[in-house]
Coordinates of N, CA and C and ligand atoms in Angstrom, one line a residue:
M1 N 0.8 -1.2 0.0 CA 0.0 0.0 0.0 C 0.9 1.3 0.0
A2 N 0.6 2.2 -0.9 CA 1.4 3.4 -1.0 C 0.9 4.4 0.0
K3 N 1.7 5.3 0.3 CA 1.3 6.5 1.2 C 0.7 7.5 0.2
V4 N -0.1 8.4 0.8 CA -0.7 9.4 0.0 C -0.3 10.8 0.6
S5 N 0.2 11.6 -0.3 CA 0.7 13.0 0.1 C -0.2 14.0 -0.7
V6 N -0.9 14.8 0.0 CA -1.9 15.7 -0.6 C -1.2 17.0 -1.0
S7 N -1.3 17.3 -2.3 CA -0.6 18.6 -2.8 C -1.6 19.7 -2.6
I8 N -1.3 20.6 -1.7 CA -2.2 21.7 -1.4 C -2.3 22.7 -2.6
L9 N -1.4 22.6 -3.6 CA -1.6 23.4 -4.8 C -3.0 23.2 -5.4
G10 N -3.5 22.0 -5.2 CA -4.8 21.6 -5.8 C -6.0 22.1 -5.0
C11 N -5.7 22.6 -3.8 CA -6.9 23.1 -2.9 C -7.5 24.3 -3.5
D12 N -8.8 24.6 -3.0 CA -9.4 25.9 -3.1 C -8.6 26.7 -2.1
Q13 N -7.9 27.7 -2.5 CA -7.0 28.3 -1.5 C -7.7 29.1 -0.4
T14 N -9.0 29.3 -0.6 CA -9.8 29.9 0.5 C -10.1 28.9 1.6
R15 N -9.8 27.6 1.3 CA -10.3 26.5 2.2 C -9.2 25.5 2.5
I16 N -7.9 26.0 2.4 CA -6.8 25.0 2.5 C -6.9 24.2 3.8
G17 N -7.1 24.9 5.0 CA -7.0 24.3 6.2 C -8.1 23.2 6.3
E18 N -9.3 23.6 6.0 CA -10.5 22.7 6.0 C -10.2 21.4 5.1
Q19 N -9.7 21.7 3.9 CA -9.5 20.6 3.0 C -8.4 19.6 3.4
V20 N -7.3 20.2 4.0 CA -6.3 19.4 4.5 C -6.8 18.5 5.7
L21 N -7.6 19.1 6.6 CA -8.1 18.3 7.7 C -9.0 17.2 7.2
E22 N -9.8 17.4 6.2 CA -10.6 16.4 5.6 C -9.7 15.2 5.0
A23 N -8.7 15.6 4.3 CA -7.8 14.6 3.8 C -7.1 13.8 4.9
E24 N -6.7 14.5 6.0 CA -6.1 13.8 7.1 C -7.0 12.8 7.8
K25 N -8.3 13.3 8.0 CA -9.3 12.4 8.6 C -9.5 11.1 7.8
N26 N -9.3 11.2 6.5 CA -9.6 10.1 5.6 C -8.3 9.3 5.2
G27 N -7.2 9.5 5.9 CA -6.1 8.6 5.8 C -4.9 9.2 5.0
A28 N -4.9 10.5 4.7 CA -3.7 11.1 4.0 C -2.5 10.9 5.0
D29 N -1.3 10.7 4.4 CA -0.1 10.5 5.2 C 0.8 11.7 5.3
L30 N 0.7 12.6 4.3 CA 1.7 13.8 4.3 C 1.0 14.9 3.6
I31 N 1.5 16.1 3.9 CA 1.1 17.3 3.2 C 2.2 17.7 2.2
H32 N 1.9 17.8 1.0 CA 2.9 18.2 0.0 C 2.7 19.7 -0.3
F33 N 3.8 20.5 -0.1 CA 3.7 21.9 0.0 C 4.6 22.5 -1.0
D34 N 4.1 22.9 -2.2 CA 5.0 23.4 -3.3 C 5.3 24.9 -3.0
V35 N 6.5 25.2 -3.3 CA 7.0 26.6 -3.2 C 7.6 27.0 -4.5
M36 N 7.0 28.1 -5.1 CA 7.4 28.5 -6.5 C 7.8 30.0 -6.5
D37 N 8.8 30.3 -7.3 CA 9.4 31.6 -7.2 C 9.1 32.5 -8.4
G38 N 8.4 32.1 -9.4 CA 8.2 32.9 -10.5 C 9.4 33.0 -11.5
V39 N 10.4 32.3 -11.1 CA 11.7 32.4 -12.0 C 12.0 31.0 -12.5
Y40 N 12.2 30.0 -11.6 CA 12.5 28.6 -12.0 C 11.2 28.1 -12.7
V41 N 10.1 28.5 -12.2 CA 8.8 28.2 -12.8 C 8.1 29.6 -12.9
E42 N 7.1 29.7 -13.8 CA 6.5 31.0 -13.9 C 5.5 31.3 -12.8
N43 N 5.0 30.3 -12.2 CA 4.0 30.4 -11.2 C 4.6 30.8 -9.8
L44 N 3.7 31.3 -8.9 CA 4.1 31.7 -7.6 C 3.2 30.9 -6.6
C45 N 3.8 30.3 -5.5 CA 3.0 29.9 -4.5 C 3.7 29.6 -3.1
F46 N 3.0 29.7 -2.1 CA 3.1 29.2 -0.7 C 4.5 29.6 0.0
G47 N 4.3 30.4 1.0 CA 5.4 30.8 1.8 C 5.4 30.1 3.2
P48 N 6.4 30.4 4.0 CA 6.6 29.6 5.3 C 5.5 29.8 6.3
Q49 N 4.8 31.0 6.2 CA 3.7 31.2 7.2 C 2.6 30.2 7.1
L50 N 2.3 29.8 5.8 CA 1.2 28.7 5.7 C 1.7 27.4 6.3
A51 N 3.0 27.1 6.2 CA 3.5 25.9 6.8 C 3.3 26.0 8.4
I52 N 3.7 27.1 8.9 CA 3.5 27.4 10.4 C 2.1 27.2 10.8
D53 N 1.1 27.7 10.0 CA -0.3 27.7 10.4 C -0.8 26.2 10.2
L54 N -0.4 25.6 9.1 CA -0.8 24.2 8.9 C -0.3 23.2 10.1
K55 N 0.9 23.5 10.5 CA 1.4 22.7 11.7 C 0.5 22.9 12.9
K56 N -0.2 24.0 13.0 CA -1.0 24.3 14.3 C -2.3 23.4 14.2
I57 N -2.7 23.1 13.0 CA -4.0 22.4 12.9 C -3.9 20.9 12.5
S58 N -2.8 20.5 11.9 CA -2.6 19.2 11.4 C -1.4 18.5 12.0
K59 N -1.6 17.2 12.2 CA -0.4 16.4 12.7 C 0.4 15.8 11.6
L60 N 0.0 16.0 10.4 CA 0.7 15.4 9.2 C 2.1 16.0 9.0
P61 N 3.1 15.2 8.6 CA 4.3 15.8 8.3 C 4.2 16.7 7.0
I62 N 5.0 17.8 7.0 CA 4.9 18.6 5.8 C 6.2 18.4 5.0
S63 N 5.9 18.1 3.7 CA 7.0 17.9 2.8 C 7.0 19.1 1.8
A64 N 8.0 20.0 2.0 CA 8.0 21.1 1.1 C 8.8 20.8 -0.2
H65 N 8.2 21.2 -1.3 CA 8.9 20.9 -2.6 C 9.2 22.3 -3.2
L66 N 10.5 22.6 -3.1 CA 11.0 23.9 -3.7 C 11.2 23.8 -5.1
E67 N 10.3 24.6 -5.8 CA 10.5 24.6 -7.3 C 10.9 26.1 -7.6
L68 N 12.1 26.3 -7.3 CA 12.7 27.6 -7.3 C 14.2 27.6 -7.5
L69 N 14.8 28.7 -7.9 CA 16.2 28.8 -8.0 C 16.8 29.2 -6.6
R70 N 18.1 29.0 -6.5 CA 18.8 29.3 -5.2 C 18.1 28.7 -4.0
P71 N 17.8 27.4 -4.0 CA 17.1 26.8 -2.9 C 17.8 27.0 -1.6
E72 N 19.1 27.1 -1.6 CA 19.8 27.3 -0.3 C 19.4 28.6 0.5
T73 N 18.9 29.6 -0.3 CA 18.5 30.9 0.3 C 17.3 30.7 1.2
F74 N 16.5 29.7 0.8 CA 15.2 29.5 1.4 C 15.1 28.4 2.6
L75 N 16.3 27.7 2.7 CA 16.4 26.7 3.7 C 16.1 27.2 5.1
P76 N 16.7 28.2 5.6 CA 16.5 28.6 7.0 C 15.0 28.9 7.3
M77 N 14.3 29.6 6.4 CA 12.9 30.0 6.7 C 12.0 28.7 6.7
F78 N 12.3 27.7 6.0 CA 11.4 26.5 6.0 C 11.8 25.6 7.2
A79 N 13.1 25.7 7.6 CA 13.5 25.0 8.8 C 12.8 25.6 10.0
R80 N 12.8 26.9 10.1 CA 12.1 27.6 11.2 C 10.6 27.3 11.2
A81 N 10.1 27.2 10.0 CA 8.6 27.0 9.9 C 8.2 25.6 10.4
G82 N 9.2 24.7 10.6 CA 8.8 23.3 11.1 C 8.6 22.3 10.0
V83 N 9.0 22.6 8.8 CA 8.9 21.6 7.7 C 9.7 20.4 8.0
D84 N 9.2 19.3 7.7 CA 9.8 18.0 8.0 C 10.7 17.5 6.9
I85 N 10.3 17.7 5.7 CA 11.1 17.2 4.6 C 11.3 18.3 3.6
L86 N 12.5 18.6 3.2 CA 12.8 19.7 2.2 C 13.4 19.2 1.0
T87 N 12.6 19.3 -0.1 CA 13.1 18.8 -1.4 C 13.4 20.0 -2.4
F88 N 14.5 19.9 -3.1 CA 14.8 20.9 -4.1 C 15.0 20.2 -5.4
Q89 N 14.8 20.9 -6.6 CA 15.0 20.3 -7.9 C 16.5 20.2 -8.2
L90 N 16.9 19.0 -8.6 CA 18.3 18.8 -8.9 C 18.9 19.8 -9.9
D91 N 18.1 20.1 -10.9 CA 18.6 21.0 -12.0 C 18.5 22.5 -11.6
A92 N 18.1 22.8 -10.3 CA 18.0 24.1 -9.9 C 19.2 24.5 -8.9
C93 N 20.0 23.5 -8.8 CA 21.1 23.7 -7.7 C 22.5 23.2 -8.2
P94 N 23.4 24.1 -8.3 CA 24.7 23.7 -8.8 C 25.6 22.8 -7.8
N95 N 25.3 23.0 -6.5 CA 26.1 22.2 -5.5 C 25.2 21.4 -4.6
P96 N 24.6 20.4 -5.1 CA 23.5 19.7 -4.4 C 24.0 19.0 -3.2
I97 N 25.2 18.5 -3.2 CA 25.7 17.7 -2.0 C 25.8 18.6 -0.8
H98 N 26.3 19.8 -1.0 CA 26.4 20.8 0.1 C 25.0 21.1 0.6
L99 N 24.1 21.3 -0.2 CA 22.7 21.7 0.2 C 22.1 20.5 0.9
L100 N 22.2 19.3 0.4 CA 21.6 18.1 1.1 C 22.1 18.0 2.5
K101 N 23.4 18.3 2.7 CA 24.0 18.2 4.0 C 23.5 19.3 5.0
E102 N 23.3 20.5 4.4 CA 22.8 21.6 5.1 C 21.4 21.4 5.6
I103 N 20.6 20.8 4.7 CA 19.2 20.5 5.1 C 19.1 19.5 6.3
K104 N 19.9 18.5 6.2 CA 20.0 17.5 7.3 C 20.5 18.2 8.6
K105 N 21.5 19.0 8.5 CA 22.0 19.7 9.6 C 20.9 20.6 10.3
A106 N 20.0 21.1 9.5 CA 18.9 21.9 10.0 C 17.8 21.0 10.6
G107 N 18.0 19.7 10.6 CA 17.0 18.8 11.2 C 15.9 18.3 10.3
M108 N 16.0 18.5 9.0 CA 15.0 18.0 8.1 C 15.5 16.9 7.3
K109 N 14.6 16.1 6.7 CA 15.0 15.1 5.7 C 15.3 15.9 4.4
A110 N 16.3 15.3 3.7 CA 16.8 16.0 2.5 C 16.4 15.3 1.2
G111 N 15.6 16.1 0.4 CA 15.0 15.4 -0.8 C 15.5 16.1 -2.1
I112 N 15.5 15.2 -3.1 CA 15.8 15.6 -4.5 C 14.6 15.5 -5.4
G113 N 14.3 16.5 -6.2 CA 13.3 16.3 -7.2 C 13.9 16.2 -8.5
I114 N 13.3 15.3 -9.4 CA 13.9 15.2 -10.7 C 12.7 15.5 -11.7
G115 N 12.9 16.5 -12.5 CA 11.8 16.8 -13.5 C 11.7 15.8 -14.6
P116 N 10.6 15.9 -15.3 CA 10.3 14.8 -16.3 C 11.3 14.8 -17.4
A117 N 12.0 15.9 -17.6 CA 12.9 16.0 -18.7 C 14.3 15.4 -18.4
Y118 N 14.5 15.1 -17.1 CA 15.8 14.7 -16.6 C 15.9 13.2 -16.2
S119 N 17.1 12.7 -16.2 CA 17.3 11.3 -16.0 C 17.6 11.0 -14.5
V120 N 17.3 9.9 -14.0 CA 17.6 9.5 -12.7 C 19.1 9.2 -12.5
E121 N 19.8 9.0 -13.6 CA 21.2 8.8 -13.6 C 21.9 9.9 -12.8
G122 N 21.4 11.1 -12.9 CA 21.9 12.3 -12.2 C 22.0 12.1 -10.7
L123 N 21.4 11.0 -10.2 CA 21.4 10.7 -8.7 C 22.7 9.9 -8.3
R124 N 23.3 9.3 -9.3 CA 24.4 8.3 -9.0 C 25.4 8.8 -7.9
Y125 N 25.9 10.0 -8.1 CA 27.0 10.5 -7.2 C 26.5 11.3 -5.9
I126 N 25.2 11.4 -5.8 CA 24.7 12.1 -4.6 C 23.7 11.2 -3.8
L127 N 23.3 10.1 -4.3 CA 22.3 9.3 -3.7 C 22.5 9.0 -2.2
H128 N 23.8 8.7 -1.9 CA 24.1 8.4 -0.5 C 23.8 9.6 0.5
H129 N 23.6 10.8 -0.1 CA 23.3 11.9 0.8 C 21.8 12.2 0.8
V130 N 21.0 11.4 0.0 CA 19.6 11.7 -0.2 C 18.7 10.9 0.8
D131 N 17.7 11.5 1.4 CA 16.7 10.8 2.2 C 15.4 10.6 1.5
W132 N 15.1 11.3 0.4 CA 13.8 11.4 -0.1 C 13.9 11.7 -1.6
L133 N 13.1 11.1 -2.4 CA 13.1 11.3 -3.8 C 11.8 11.6 -4.4
I134 N 11.7 12.7 -5.2 CA 10.4 13.0 -5.9 C 10.7 12.9 -7.4
L135 N 10.1 11.9 -8.0 CA 10.1 11.9 -9.5 C 8.9 12.6 -10.0
M136 N 9.1 13.7 -10.8 CA 8.0 14.4 -11.3 C 7.5 13.9 -12.6
S137 N 6.2 13.8 -12.7 CA 5.6 13.3 -13.9 C 4.9 14.4 -14.7
V138 N 5.1 15.6 -14.2 CA 4.7 16.8 -15.0 C 5.8 17.8 -14.8
E139 N 5.9 18.8 -15.7 CA 6.9 19.9 -15.5 C 6.5 20.6 -14.3
P140 N 7.5 21.0 -13.5 CA 7.2 21.8 -12.3 C 6.4 23.1 -12.7
G141 N 5.5 23.6 -11.9 CA 4.9 24.9 -12.1 C 3.4 24.9 -11.9
Y142 N 2.7 23.9 -12.3 CA 1.2 23.9 -12.2 C 0.7 22.6 -11.9
G143 N -0.5 22.6 -11.3 CA -1.3 21.3 -11.1 C -2.1 21.1 -12.4
G144 N -2.6 19.9 -12.5 CA -3.6 19.6 -13.6 C -2.9 19.4 -15.0
Q145 N -1.6 19.1 -15.0 CA -1.0 19.0 -16.4 C -1.1 17.5 -16.8
T146 N -0.7 17.3 -18.1 CA -0.7 15.9 -18.6 C 0.4 15.1 -18.0
F147 N 0.1 13.9 -17.6 CA 1.0 12.9 -17.0 C 2.1 12.4 -18.0
E148 N 3.3 12.5 -17.7 CA 4.4 12.0 -18.6 C 4.6 10.5 -18.2
E149 N 4.4 9.6 -19.2 CA 4.4 8.2 -19.0 C 5.9 7.7 -18.7
S150 N 6.9 8.5 -19.0 CA 8.2 8.1 -18.8 C 8.6 7.8 -17.4
V151 N 7.7 8.3 -16.5 CA 8.0 8.1 -15.0 C 8.0 6.7 -14.6
Y152 N 7.2 5.8 -15.3 CA 7.2 4.4 -14.9 C 8.6 3.8 -15.1
E153 N 9.2 4.1 -16.2 CA 10.5 3.6 -16.5 C 11.5 4.1 -15.4
K154 N 11.3 5.4 -15.1 CA 12.3 6.0 -14.2 C 12.2 5.4 -12.8
I155 N 11.0 5.0 -12.4 CA 10.8 4.3 -11.1 C 11.7 3.0 -11.1
H156 N 11.6 2.3 -12.2 CA 12.5 1.1 -12.3 C 14.0 1.4 -12.3
Q157 N 14.3 2.5 -13.0 CA 15.7 2.9 -13.0 C 16.2 3.3 -11.7
A158 N 15.3 4.1 -11.0 CA 15.7 4.6 -9.6 C 15.9 3.4 -8.7
K159 N 15.0 2.4 -8.8 CA 15.1 1.3 -7.9 C 16.4 0.5 -8.2
A160 N 16.7 0.3 -9.5 CA 17.9 -0.4 -9.9 C 19.1 0.3 -9.3
L161 N 19.1 1.6 -9.5 CA 20.3 2.4 -9.0 C 20.4 2.3 -7.5
M162 N 19.3 2.3 -6.8 CA 19.4 2.2 -5.3 C 19.9 0.8 -4.9
D163 N 19.4 -0.2 -5.7 CA 19.9 -1.6 -5.4 C 21.5 -1.7 -5.6
E164 N 21.9 -1.1 -6.8 CA 23.3 -1.1 -7.1 C 24.1 -0.4 -6.1
L165 N 23.6 0.7 -5.6 CA 24.5 1.6 -4.7 C 24.2 1.2 -3.2
G166 N 23.2 0.3 -3.0 CA 22.9 -0.1 -1.6 C 22.4 1.0 -0.7
H167 N 21.6 1.9 -1.3 CA 21.1 3.0 -0.5 C 19.6 3.2 -1.0
H168 N 18.6 2.9 -0.2 CA 17.2 3.0 -0.6 C 16.5 4.1 0.1
V169 N 15.8 4.9 -0.7 CA 14.9 5.9 -0.1 C 13.5 5.8 -0.7
P170 N 12.5 6.3 -0.1 CA 11.2 6.2 -0.6 C 11.1 7.0 -1.9
I171 N 10.3 6.5 -2.8 CA 10.1 7.1 -4.1 C 8.7 7.7 -4.2
S172 N 8.6 9.1 -4.3 CA 7.3 9.7 -4.5 C 7.2 10.1 -5.9
I173 N 5.9 10.1 -6.4 CA 5.6 10.6 -7.7 C 4.7 11.8 -7.7
D174 N 5.1 12.8 -8.4 CA 4.4 14.1 -8.3 C 3.9 14.6 -9.7
G175 N 2.6 14.6 -9.9 CA 2.0 15.2 -11.1 C 1.1 14.2 -11.9
G176 N -0.1 14.6 -12.0 CA -1.0 13.7 -12.8 C -1.4 12.4 -12.1
V177 N -1.3 12.4 -10.9 CA -1.6 11.1 -10.1 C -3.1 11.1 -9.9
N178 N -3.8 10.0 -10.3 CA -5.2 9.7 -10.1 C -5.4 8.2 -9.8
D179 N -6.6 7.8 -9.8 CA -6.8 6.3 -9.5 C -6.2 5.4 -10.6
V180 N -6.2 5.9 -11.8 CA -5.7 5.0 -12.9 C -4.1 5.0 -12.9
T181 N -3.5 6.2 -12.9 CA -2.1 6.3 -13.0 C -1.5 5.8 -11.6
G182 N -2.2 6.1 -10.5 CA -1.8 5.7 -9.2 C -1.6 4.2 -9.1
K183 N -2.5 3.4 -9.7 CA -2.4 2.0 -9.6 C -1.2 1.5 -10.3
K184 N -1.0 2.0 -11.5 CA 0.2 1.6 -12.3 C 1.5 2.1 -11.6
L185 N 1.5 3.2 -11.0 CA 2.7 3.7 -10.3 C 3.0 2.8 -9.1
I186 N 2.0 2.3 -8.4 CA 2.3 1.4 -7.3 C 2.9 0.1 -7.8
E187 N 2.2 -0.4 -8.9 CA 2.8 -1.6 -9.5 C 4.2 -1.5 -10.0
A188 N 4.6 -0.3 -10.4 CA 6.0 0.0 -10.8 C 6.9 0.2 -9.7
G189 N 6.3 0.4 -8.5 CA 7.2 0.4 -7.3 C 7.2 1.7 -6.5
A190 N 6.3 2.6 -6.9 CA 6.2 3.9 -6.1 C 5.8 3.7 -4.7
D191 N 6.4 4.4 -3.8 CA 6.1 4.3 -2.4 C 5.1 5.4 -1.9
I192 N 5.1 6.6 -2.6 CA 4.2 7.7 -2.1 C 3.6 8.3 -3.4
L193 N 2.3 8.4 -3.3 CA 1.6 9.1 -4.4 C 1.3 10.6 -4.0
I194 N 1.7 11.5 -4.8 CA 1.5 12.9 -4.5 C 0.3 13.3 -5.4
A195 N -0.8 13.8 -4.9 CA -1.9 14.2 -5.7 C -2.5 15.5 -5.3
G196 N -2.8 16.3 -6.3 CA -3.4 17.6 -6.0 C -4.8 17.7 -6.6
S197 N -4.8 17.9 -7.9 CA -6.1 18.0 -8.6 C -7.1 16.9 -8.4
Y198 N -6.5 15.7 -8.4 CA -7.4 14.5 -8.3 C -8.1 14.5 -6.9
I199 N -7.4 14.9 -5.9 CA -8.0 14.9 -4.6 C -8.9 16.2 -4.3
F200 N -8.5 17.3 -4.8 CA -9.1 18.5 -4.3 C -10.1 19.2 -5.3
K201 N -10.0 18.9 -6.6 CA -10.7 19.7 -7.5 C -12.2 19.4 -7.6
D202 N -12.7 18.2 -7.2 CA -14.1 17.9 -7.5 C -14.9 17.9 -6.2
N203 N -14.4 18.4 -5.1 CA -15.1 18.4 -3.8 C -15.4 17.0 -3.4
K204 N -14.5 16.1 -3.6 CA -14.7 14.7 -3.1 C -13.5 14.2 -2.4
V205 N -13.0 15.1 -1.5 CA -11.7 14.8 -0.9 C -11.7 13.5 -0.1
A206 N -12.7 13.2 0.7 CA -12.7 12.0 1.5 C -12.6 10.7 0.5
E207 N -13.5 10.8 -0.4 CA -13.6 9.6 -1.4 C -12.3 9.4 -2.1
R208 N -11.7 10.5 -2.6 CA -10.5 10.4 -3.4 C -9.3 9.9 -2.6
V209 N -9.1 10.4 -1.4 CA -8.0 10.0 -0.6 C -8.2 8.5 -0.3
Q210 N -9.4 8.1 0.1 CA -9.6 6.7 0.4 C -9.3 5.8 -0.8
T211 N -9.7 6.3 -2.0 CA -9.5 5.5 -3.2 C -8.0 5.3 -3.4
L212 N -7.2 6.4 -3.3 CA -5.8 6.2 -3.5 C -5.1 5.3 -2.5
K213 N -5.6 5.5 -1.2 CA -5.1 4.6 -0.1 C -5.4 3.2 -0.4
A214 N -6.5 2.9 -1.1 CA -6.9 1.5 -1.2 C -6.3 0.8 -2.5
L215 N -5.5 1.6 -3.3 CA -5.0 1.0 -4.5 C -4.0 -0.1 -4.2
Ligands
LIG301 C1 3.6 20.8 -9.8 C2 3.6 20.5 -8.4 C3 2.7 19.4 -8.0 C4 1.2 19.6 -8.3 C5 0.7 18.4 -8.9 O1 4.6 21.8 -10.1 O2 4.9 20.1 -7.9 O3 2.8 19.0 -6.6 O4 0.4 20.0 -7.2 O5 -0.6 18.6 -9.3 P1 -1.6 17.5 -9.9 O6 -1.7 16.4 -8.9 O7 -2.8 18.3 -10.2 O8 -0.9 17.1 -11.2
LIG302 ZN1 5.2 19.3 -6.0

């Protein structure tokens, strides 16, 4: 059974707290918290105050997904906000080993995100520093995009690389996850399904979380 991480980018932003609590009540395992800078991606979203406020109402761990340039600049504010897992995009950071170590030093799990255009081979020389892996099946920037099928192959490649290097971390998939893709992702070996639109867009949060949990 995979874990379900609810991406609050998919929420009605006037009701984020309420929708997260409904997801939590129905079995969600994590809150996926995108942070966008309008530069690495053209969109903008979510600052540390929202993480602080979500921590007050929910017991779920917060997994912040930095879709921005200069991720090292933003580390301290998300550490202070109580974020549990901090992931940055590998192609947005020239010195990832340094940053992975800094994230851990700040008391968070250190995650790497790989965009759909990039290979998992890029993990080879950094994997032993990584606690958390997000394979993206849409380009960073927006919810509700078309799912890139290449992610299935990448799950297999990531697993093979982890076996080869003897260092295993949970594999999350982010983008276009629903009941159909979710089932195939689990079969391919995904550990965590991150879903935004599927869970939040049709006002069926309870049903949709339960469906993903039961896959
Ligand atoms: C995209 C974000 C995702 C997004 C996924 O840049 O990283 O977390 O919320 O949205 P859906 O589930 O709608 O594809
Ligand atoms: Zn994300």
